[in-house]
Coordinates of C-alpha atoms in Angstrom, one line a residue:
X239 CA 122.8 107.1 99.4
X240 CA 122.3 107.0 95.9
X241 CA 118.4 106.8 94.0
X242 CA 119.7 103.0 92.5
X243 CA 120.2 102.1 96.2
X244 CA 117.5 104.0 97.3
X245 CA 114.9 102.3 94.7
X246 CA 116.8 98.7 95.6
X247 CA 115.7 99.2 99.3
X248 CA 112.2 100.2 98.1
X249 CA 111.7 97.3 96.1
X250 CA 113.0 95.0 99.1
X251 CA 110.8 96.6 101.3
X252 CA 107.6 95.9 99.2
X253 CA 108.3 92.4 98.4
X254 CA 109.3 92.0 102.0
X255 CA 105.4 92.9 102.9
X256 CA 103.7 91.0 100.1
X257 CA 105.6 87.8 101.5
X258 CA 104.5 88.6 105.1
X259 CA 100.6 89.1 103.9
X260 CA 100.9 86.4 102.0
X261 CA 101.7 83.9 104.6
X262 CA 99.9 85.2 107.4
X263 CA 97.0 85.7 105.7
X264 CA 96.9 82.3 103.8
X265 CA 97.6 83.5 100.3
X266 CA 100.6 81.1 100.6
X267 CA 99.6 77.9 101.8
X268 CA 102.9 76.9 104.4
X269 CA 100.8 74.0 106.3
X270 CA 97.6 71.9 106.6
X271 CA 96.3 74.9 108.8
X272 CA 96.7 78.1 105.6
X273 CA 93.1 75.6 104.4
X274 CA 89.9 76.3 105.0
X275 CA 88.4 73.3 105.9
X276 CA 84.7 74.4 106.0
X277 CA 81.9 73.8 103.8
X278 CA 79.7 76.8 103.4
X279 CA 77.3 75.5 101.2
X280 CA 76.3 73.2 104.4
X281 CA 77.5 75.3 107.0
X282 CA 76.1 78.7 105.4
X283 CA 73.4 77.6 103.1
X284 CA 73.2 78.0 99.3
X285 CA 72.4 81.9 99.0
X286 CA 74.5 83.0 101.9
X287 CA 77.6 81.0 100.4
X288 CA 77.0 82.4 97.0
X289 CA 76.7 86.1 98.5
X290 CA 79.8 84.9 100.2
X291 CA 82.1 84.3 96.9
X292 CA 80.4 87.3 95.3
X293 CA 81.6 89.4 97.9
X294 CA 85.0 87.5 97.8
X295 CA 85.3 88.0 94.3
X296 CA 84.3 91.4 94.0
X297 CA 88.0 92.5 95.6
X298 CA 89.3 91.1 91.9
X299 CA 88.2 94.3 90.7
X300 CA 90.8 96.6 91.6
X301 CA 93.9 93.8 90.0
X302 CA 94.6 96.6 87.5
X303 CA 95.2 99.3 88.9
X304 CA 96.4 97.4 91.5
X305 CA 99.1 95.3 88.9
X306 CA 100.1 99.0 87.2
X307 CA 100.7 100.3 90.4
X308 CA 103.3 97.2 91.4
X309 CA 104.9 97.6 88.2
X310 CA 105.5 101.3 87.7
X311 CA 106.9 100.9 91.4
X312 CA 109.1 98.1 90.8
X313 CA 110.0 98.9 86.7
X314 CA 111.0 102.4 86.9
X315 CA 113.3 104.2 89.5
X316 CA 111.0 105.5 92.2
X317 CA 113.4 107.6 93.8
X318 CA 115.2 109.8 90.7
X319 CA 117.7 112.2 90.5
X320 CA 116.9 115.5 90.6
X321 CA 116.2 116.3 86.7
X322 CA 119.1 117.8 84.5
X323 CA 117.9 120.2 81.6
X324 CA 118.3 118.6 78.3
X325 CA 118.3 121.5 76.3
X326 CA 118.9 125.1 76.9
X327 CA 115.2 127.2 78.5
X328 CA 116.4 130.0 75.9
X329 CA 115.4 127.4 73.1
X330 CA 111.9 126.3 74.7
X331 CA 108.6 126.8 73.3
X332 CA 106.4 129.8 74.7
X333 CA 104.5 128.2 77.9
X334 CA 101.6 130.1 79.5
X335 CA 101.3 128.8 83.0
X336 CA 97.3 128.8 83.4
X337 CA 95.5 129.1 86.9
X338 CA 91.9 128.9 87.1
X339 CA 89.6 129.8 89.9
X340 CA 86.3 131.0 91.5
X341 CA 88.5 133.6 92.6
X342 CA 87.5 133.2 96.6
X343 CA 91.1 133.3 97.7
X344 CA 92.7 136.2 96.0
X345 CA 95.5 136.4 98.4
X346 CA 96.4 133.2 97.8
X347 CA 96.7 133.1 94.2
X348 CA 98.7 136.3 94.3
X349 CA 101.2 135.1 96.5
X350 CA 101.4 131.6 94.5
X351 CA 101.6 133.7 91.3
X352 CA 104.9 135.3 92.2
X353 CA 105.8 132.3 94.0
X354 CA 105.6 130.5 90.7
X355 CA 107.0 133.2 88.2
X356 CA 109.9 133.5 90.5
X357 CA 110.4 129.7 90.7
X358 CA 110.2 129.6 86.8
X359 CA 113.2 132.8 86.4
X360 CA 115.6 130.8 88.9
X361 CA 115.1 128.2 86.6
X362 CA 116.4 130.0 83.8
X363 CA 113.1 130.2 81.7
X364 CA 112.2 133.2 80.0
X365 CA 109.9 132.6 77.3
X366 CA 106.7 132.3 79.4
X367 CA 103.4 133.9 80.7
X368 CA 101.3 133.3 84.1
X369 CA 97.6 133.3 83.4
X370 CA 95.3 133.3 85.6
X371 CA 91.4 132.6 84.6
X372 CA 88.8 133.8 87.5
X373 CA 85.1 134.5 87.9
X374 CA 86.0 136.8 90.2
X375 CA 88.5 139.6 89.4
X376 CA 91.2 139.4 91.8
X377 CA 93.5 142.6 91.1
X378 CA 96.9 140.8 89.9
X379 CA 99.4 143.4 89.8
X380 CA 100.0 144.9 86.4
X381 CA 103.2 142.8 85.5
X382 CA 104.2 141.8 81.4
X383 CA 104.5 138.3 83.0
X384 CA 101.3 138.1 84.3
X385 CA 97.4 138.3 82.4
X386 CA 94.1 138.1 84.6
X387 CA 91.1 136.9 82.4
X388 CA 87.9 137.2 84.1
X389 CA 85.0 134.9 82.9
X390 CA 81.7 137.1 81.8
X391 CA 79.6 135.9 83.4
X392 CA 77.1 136.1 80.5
X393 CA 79.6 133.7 78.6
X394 CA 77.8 130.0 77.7
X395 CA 79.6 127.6 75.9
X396 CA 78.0 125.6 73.0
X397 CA 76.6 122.5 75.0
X398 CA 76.5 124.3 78.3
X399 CA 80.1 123.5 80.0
X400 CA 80.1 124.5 83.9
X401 CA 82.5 125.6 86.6
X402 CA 86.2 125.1 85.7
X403 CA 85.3 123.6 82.1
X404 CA 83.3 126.7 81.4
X405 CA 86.3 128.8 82.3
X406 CA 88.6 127.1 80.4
X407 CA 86.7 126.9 77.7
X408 CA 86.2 130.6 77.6
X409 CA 90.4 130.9 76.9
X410 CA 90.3 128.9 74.2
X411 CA 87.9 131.2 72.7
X412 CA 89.4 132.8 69.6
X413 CA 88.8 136.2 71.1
X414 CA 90.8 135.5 74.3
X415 CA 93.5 133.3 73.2
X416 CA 96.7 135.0 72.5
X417 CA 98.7 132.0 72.1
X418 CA 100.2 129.9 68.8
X419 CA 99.1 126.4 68.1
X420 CA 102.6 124.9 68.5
X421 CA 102.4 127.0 72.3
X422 CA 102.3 124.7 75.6
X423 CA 99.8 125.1 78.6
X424 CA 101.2 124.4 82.1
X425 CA 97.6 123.7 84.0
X426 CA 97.6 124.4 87.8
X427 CA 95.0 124.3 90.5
X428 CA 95.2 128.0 92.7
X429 CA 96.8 126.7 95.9
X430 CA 99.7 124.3 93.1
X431 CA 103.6 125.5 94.0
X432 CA 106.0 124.7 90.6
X433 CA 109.6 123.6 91.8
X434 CA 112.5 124.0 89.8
X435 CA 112.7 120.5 89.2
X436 CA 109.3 120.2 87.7
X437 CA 109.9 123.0 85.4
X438 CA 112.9 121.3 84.8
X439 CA 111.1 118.3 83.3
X440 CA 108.6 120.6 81.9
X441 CA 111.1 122.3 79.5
X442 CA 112.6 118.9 78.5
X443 CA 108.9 117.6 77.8
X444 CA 108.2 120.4 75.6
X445 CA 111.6 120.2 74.1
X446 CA 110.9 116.8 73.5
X447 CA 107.6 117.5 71.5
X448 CA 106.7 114.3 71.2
X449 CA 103.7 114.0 73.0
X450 CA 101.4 116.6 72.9
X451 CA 100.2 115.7 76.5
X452 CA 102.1 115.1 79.9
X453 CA 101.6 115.2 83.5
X454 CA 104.1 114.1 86.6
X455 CA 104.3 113.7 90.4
X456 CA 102.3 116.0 92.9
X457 CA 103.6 115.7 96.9
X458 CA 101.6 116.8 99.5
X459 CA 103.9 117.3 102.9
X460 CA 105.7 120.0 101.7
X461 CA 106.1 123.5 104.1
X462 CA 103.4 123.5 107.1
X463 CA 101.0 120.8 107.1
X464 CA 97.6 121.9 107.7
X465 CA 95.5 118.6 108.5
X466 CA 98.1 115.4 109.4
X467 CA 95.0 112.8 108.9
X468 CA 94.1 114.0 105.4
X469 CA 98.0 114.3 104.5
X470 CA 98.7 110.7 105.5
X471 CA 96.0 109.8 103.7
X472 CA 96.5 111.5 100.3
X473 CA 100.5 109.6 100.7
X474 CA 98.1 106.8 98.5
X475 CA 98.3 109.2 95.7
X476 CA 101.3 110.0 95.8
X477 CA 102.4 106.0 95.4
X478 CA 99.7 106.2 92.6
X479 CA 101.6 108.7 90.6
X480 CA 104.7 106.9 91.1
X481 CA 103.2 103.6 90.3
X482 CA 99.8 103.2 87.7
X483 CA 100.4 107.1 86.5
X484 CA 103.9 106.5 85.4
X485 CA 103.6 103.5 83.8
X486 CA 100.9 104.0 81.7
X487 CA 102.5 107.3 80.4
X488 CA 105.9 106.5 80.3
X489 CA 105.2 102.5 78.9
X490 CA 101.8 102.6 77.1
X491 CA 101.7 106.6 76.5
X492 CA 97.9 106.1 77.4
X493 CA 95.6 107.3 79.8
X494 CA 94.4 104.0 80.4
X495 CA 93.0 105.1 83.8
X496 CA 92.4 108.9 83.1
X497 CA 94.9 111.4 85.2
X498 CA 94.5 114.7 87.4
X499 CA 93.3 117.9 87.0
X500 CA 96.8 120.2 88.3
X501 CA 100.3 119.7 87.0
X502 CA 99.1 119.1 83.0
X503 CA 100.8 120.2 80.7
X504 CA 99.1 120.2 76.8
X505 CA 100.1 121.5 73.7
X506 CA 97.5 124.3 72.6
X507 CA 96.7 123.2 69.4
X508 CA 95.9 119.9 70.5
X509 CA 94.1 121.0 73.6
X510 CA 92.0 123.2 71.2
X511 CA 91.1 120.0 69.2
X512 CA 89.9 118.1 72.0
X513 CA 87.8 121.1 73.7
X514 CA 86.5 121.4 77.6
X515 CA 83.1 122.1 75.8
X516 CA 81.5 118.7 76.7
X517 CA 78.5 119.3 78.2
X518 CA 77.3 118.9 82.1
X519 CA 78.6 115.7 82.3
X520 CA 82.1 116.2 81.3
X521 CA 82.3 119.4 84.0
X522 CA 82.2 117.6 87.1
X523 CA 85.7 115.8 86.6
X524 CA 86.8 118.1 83.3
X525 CA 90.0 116.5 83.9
X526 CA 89.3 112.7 83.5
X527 CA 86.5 113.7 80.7
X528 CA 89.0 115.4 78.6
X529 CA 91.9 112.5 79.2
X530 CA 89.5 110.2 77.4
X531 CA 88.2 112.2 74.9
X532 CA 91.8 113.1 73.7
X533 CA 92.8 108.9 74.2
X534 CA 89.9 107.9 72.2
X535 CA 90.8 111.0 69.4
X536 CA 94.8 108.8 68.8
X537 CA 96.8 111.6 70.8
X538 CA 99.8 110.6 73.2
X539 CA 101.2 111.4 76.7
X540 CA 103.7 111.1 78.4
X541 CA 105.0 111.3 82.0
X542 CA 107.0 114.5 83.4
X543 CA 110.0 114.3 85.6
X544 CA 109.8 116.2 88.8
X545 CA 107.1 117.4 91.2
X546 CA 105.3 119.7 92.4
X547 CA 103.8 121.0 96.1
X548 CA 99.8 120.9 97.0
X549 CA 98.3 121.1 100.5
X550 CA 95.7 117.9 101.0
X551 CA 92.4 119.2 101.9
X552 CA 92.1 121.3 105.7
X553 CA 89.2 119.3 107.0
X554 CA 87.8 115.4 107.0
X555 CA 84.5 117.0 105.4
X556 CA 86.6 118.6 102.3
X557 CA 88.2 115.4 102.0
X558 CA 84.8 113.9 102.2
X559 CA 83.4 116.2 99.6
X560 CA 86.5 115.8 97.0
X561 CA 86.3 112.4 97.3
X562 CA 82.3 112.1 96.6
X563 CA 82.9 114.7 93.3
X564 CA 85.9 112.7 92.1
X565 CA 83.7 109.9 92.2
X566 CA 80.7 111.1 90.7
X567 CA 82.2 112.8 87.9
X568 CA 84.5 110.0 86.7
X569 CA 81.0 108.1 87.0
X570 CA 79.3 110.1 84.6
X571 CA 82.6 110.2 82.3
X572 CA 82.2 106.1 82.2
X573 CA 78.4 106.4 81.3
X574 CA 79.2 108.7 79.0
X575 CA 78.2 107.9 74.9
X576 CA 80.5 110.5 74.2
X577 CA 83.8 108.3 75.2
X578 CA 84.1 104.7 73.3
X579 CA 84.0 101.4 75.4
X580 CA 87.2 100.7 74.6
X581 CA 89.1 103.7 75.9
X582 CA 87.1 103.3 79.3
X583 CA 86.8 99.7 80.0
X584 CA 90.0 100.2 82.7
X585 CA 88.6 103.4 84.1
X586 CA 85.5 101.5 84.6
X587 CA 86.9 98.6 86.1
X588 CA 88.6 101.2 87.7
X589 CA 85.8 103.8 89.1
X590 CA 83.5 100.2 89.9
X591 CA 85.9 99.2 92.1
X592 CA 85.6 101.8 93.5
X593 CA 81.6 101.8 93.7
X594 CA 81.7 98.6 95.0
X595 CA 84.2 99.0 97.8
X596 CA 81.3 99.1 100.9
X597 CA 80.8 95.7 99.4
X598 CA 84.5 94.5 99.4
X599 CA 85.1 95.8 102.7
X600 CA 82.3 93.9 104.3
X601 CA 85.0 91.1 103.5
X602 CA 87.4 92.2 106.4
X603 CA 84.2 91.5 108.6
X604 CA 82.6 88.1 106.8
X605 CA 85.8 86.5 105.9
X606 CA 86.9 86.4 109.8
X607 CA 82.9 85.4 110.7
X608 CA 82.5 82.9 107.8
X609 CA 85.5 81.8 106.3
X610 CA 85.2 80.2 102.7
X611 CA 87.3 77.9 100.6
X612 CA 89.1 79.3 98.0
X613 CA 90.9 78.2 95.1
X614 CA 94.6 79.0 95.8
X615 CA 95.3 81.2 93.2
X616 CA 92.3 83.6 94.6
X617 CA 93.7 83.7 98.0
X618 CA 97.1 84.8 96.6
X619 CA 95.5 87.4 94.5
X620 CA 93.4 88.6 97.0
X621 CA 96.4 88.9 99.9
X622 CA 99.0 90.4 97.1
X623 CA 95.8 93.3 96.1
X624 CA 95.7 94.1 99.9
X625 CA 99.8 94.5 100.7
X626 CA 99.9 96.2 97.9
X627 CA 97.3 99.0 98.4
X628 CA 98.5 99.0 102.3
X629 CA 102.2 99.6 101.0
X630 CA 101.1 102.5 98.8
X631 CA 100.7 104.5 102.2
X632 CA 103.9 103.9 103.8
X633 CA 105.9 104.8 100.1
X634 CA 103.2 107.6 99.6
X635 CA 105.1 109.0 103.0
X636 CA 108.6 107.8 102.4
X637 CA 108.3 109.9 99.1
X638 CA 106.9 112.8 100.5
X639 CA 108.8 113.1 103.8
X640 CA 112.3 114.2 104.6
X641 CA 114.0 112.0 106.8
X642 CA 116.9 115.1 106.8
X643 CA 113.8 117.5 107.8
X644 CA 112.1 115.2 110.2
X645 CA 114.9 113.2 111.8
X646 CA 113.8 109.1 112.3
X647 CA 111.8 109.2 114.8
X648 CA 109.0 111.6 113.7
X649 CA 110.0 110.3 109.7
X650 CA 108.8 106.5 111.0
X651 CA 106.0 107.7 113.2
X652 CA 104.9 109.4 109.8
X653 CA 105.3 106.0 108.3
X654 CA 103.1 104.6 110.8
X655 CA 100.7 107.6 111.2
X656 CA 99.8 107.0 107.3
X657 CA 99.3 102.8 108.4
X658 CA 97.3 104.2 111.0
X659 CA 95.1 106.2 108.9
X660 CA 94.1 103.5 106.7
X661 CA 90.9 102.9 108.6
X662 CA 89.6 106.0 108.5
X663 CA 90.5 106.8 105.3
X664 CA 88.2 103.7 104.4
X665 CA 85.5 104.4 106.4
X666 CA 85.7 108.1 104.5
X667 CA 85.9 106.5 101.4
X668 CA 82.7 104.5 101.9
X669 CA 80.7 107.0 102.8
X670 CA 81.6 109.3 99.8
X671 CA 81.0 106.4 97.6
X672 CA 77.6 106.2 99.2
X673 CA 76.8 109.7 99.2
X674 CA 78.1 110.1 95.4
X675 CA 75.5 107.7 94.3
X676 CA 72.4 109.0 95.8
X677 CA 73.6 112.7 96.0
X678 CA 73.5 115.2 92.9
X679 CA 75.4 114.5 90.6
X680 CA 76.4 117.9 88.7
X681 CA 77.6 120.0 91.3
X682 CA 81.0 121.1 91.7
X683 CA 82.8 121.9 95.4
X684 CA 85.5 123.6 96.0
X685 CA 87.6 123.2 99.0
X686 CA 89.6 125.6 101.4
X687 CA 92.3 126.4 100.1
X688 CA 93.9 129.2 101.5
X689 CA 95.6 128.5 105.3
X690 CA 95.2 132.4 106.1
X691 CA 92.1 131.9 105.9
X692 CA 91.7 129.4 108.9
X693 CA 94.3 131.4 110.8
X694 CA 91.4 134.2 111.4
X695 CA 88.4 132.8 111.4

């Protein structure tokens, strides 16, 4: 089956489920019983029925993300080829492949090291370095592909940068960096796995040079999976890479709703300009603080063909915890004076949607209890958000799971595992939203990471 087909059953398969909540839940009024023939302001009184609407309407917050993440996976192919080198590697720009960590999993990082470099030789590419930024020293074997850099721990940055943005700060220093201007940084997370395929798209990006910032598609069933629930649950971002990720790189060149912190890939000289000296608040989500400082500063990105492997987090309380720093960082990137209105109003719609979501989610409960009239156009919005964010699960899992590997039977019980999940995963979500709000704020946690690790405890 070709991708064309492939993408042509995908896009069946998602209209076929935003007809089916459509009907069923009233979105598409089919006969005199799709009306709500109630009237609240009698029934419910004036300040329930007002709470009522506001709760109703509060669901209209997530239409962006929620429209980008239709389009990018209608618009563009969802299920590519495997990416074809547009140039030769010999010709590509020098890339230094950068890790950073705390350096609590040594082992880990050294296998993924030469896990990497050898990924990046069968690939063809020579011109390249693996760097690895630590606090900890972690004893990399002495190899002229490879450079450890450990982080003083003496160093400060001008306004104070912590954790990850303190370290890679510290590279950018003129007394660490060894690399040109016109150079490219591959940015990975300690437990990321490069495929040839994504250094495929790599090369052609920085061959491409026409955007000094990119990022692509990270999968997370790949090899043994450690924790099923929090896999399922993290197929949601993989549909969001696919979907608002894609199109806002590859259509508006923006990050309109910021991006991740693993699989970027910046040109030095630009990355240099923009700095990951900004502050407390821009070290809690570095990432999403540094997307919008380099949108707001007129530079461009683009989205990278091919992907690459991550675990999801081992345990429901590191999923938890990620969740709640996500959430508070990107909060203190919106409230930031450092980042323009404009180049944050859709994160902010974004992140408050997010925020808000204990209060949305009250409407599965209220809207059953005390139904409420609606103008049609609402009910169609609101039953097109909610197929839509339940169909991101079952492509998250159709993207990241082999029917070759798993046969049809465990492929759709995956399918309907990640359906399954959706519950919990919103009952998580809630209560990291919670917890981010009246938590602390600057604090950065790390997950586990390394599955040796479990193995002997």
């Amino acid at each position: 089956m070709n991708s064309t087909t492939k993408h042509l059953l995908h896009c069946t398969l998602l209209f076929t489920v935003i007809l089916t909540f459509e009907v069923f839940s009233g979105g598409i009024k089919i006969d005199e019983n799709s009306f709500t023939l109630v009237d609240p302001w009698s029934a419910y009184g004036d300040v329930a029925t007002v709470l009522l609407y506001l709760l109703r309407f509060l669901t209209l917050l997530t239409l962006p993300q929620v429209l980008f993440n239709f389009c990018g996976l209608v618009f563009y192919n969802a299920f590519p080829e495997k990416v074809v080198l547009k140039g030769s590697p010999l010709l590509a720009p020098f890339i230094c492949i950068r890790v950073v960590t705390r350096g609590d999993f040594p082992d880990l990082v050294k296998t993924n090291v030469l896990r990497n470099m050898n990924t990046c030789l069968d690939t063809g590419l020579e011109n390249f370095l693996i760097e690895v930024v630590t606090d900890k020293a972690v004893h990399l074997a002495q190899h002229r592909r490879i450079r450890e850099i450990v982080v003083p721990k003496e160093y400060k940055t001008r306004t104070g940068a912590l954790f990850k943005s303190r370290a890679l700060q510290h590279c950018l220093e003129d007394s660490v960096n060894v690399l040109n201007d016109n150079d490219w940084i591959v940015h990975l997370d300690e437990e990321t796995l490069l495929t040839e395929n994504s250094v495929r798209g790599i090369i052609n990006f920085v061959l491409d040079g026409k955007h000094p910032f990119g990022q692509g598609l990270i999968t997370y069933a790949n090899e043994n999976v450690v924790n099923w629930l929090t896999t399922l649950a993290d197929s949601f971002r993989v549909s969001d890479d696919m979907g608002k990720l894609r199109l806002q790189f590859k259509l508006f060149h923006k990050p309109l709703f910021s991006w991740k912190g693993s699989y970027v890939v910046t040109q030095v000289g630009a990355e240099r300009s923009v700095s990951f000296d900004n502050g407390i608040d821009g070290s809690v989500a570095e990432d999403c603080f540094f997307a919008m400082r380099a949108f707001s500063q007129g530079y461009t990105f683009n989205f990278i063909e091919g992907e690459m492997y991550e675990k999801s987090p081992f345990t429901l309380l590191d999923f938890l915890q990620q969740r709640k720093r996500w959430l508070q960082g990107i909060l203190l990137v919106v409230h930031s004076k450092m980042i323009p209105f404009r180049h944050k109003l859709l994160l902010g719609i974004s992140v408050y949607s997010w925020v808000t979501m204990p209060l949305s989610t009250s409407n599965i409960i209220f809207a059953g209890l005390y139904p409420i009239p609606c103008p049609n156009l609402v009910d169609f919005v609101c039953a097109f958000i909610a197929a839509i964010n339940i169909y991101m699960y079952v492509f998250g899992v159709i993207k990241s799971f082999s029917l070759y590997r798993f046969g049809l039977f465990r492929f759709l019980a995956c399918v309907l595992g990640a359906v399954c999940t959706i519950p919990v995963n919103v009952v998580i979500e809630n209560v990291a939203v919670i917890w981010g709000l009246v938590g602390k704020k600057h604090k950065f946690y790390v997950v586990q990471k390394d599955v040796r690790a479990l193995e002997t405890v």
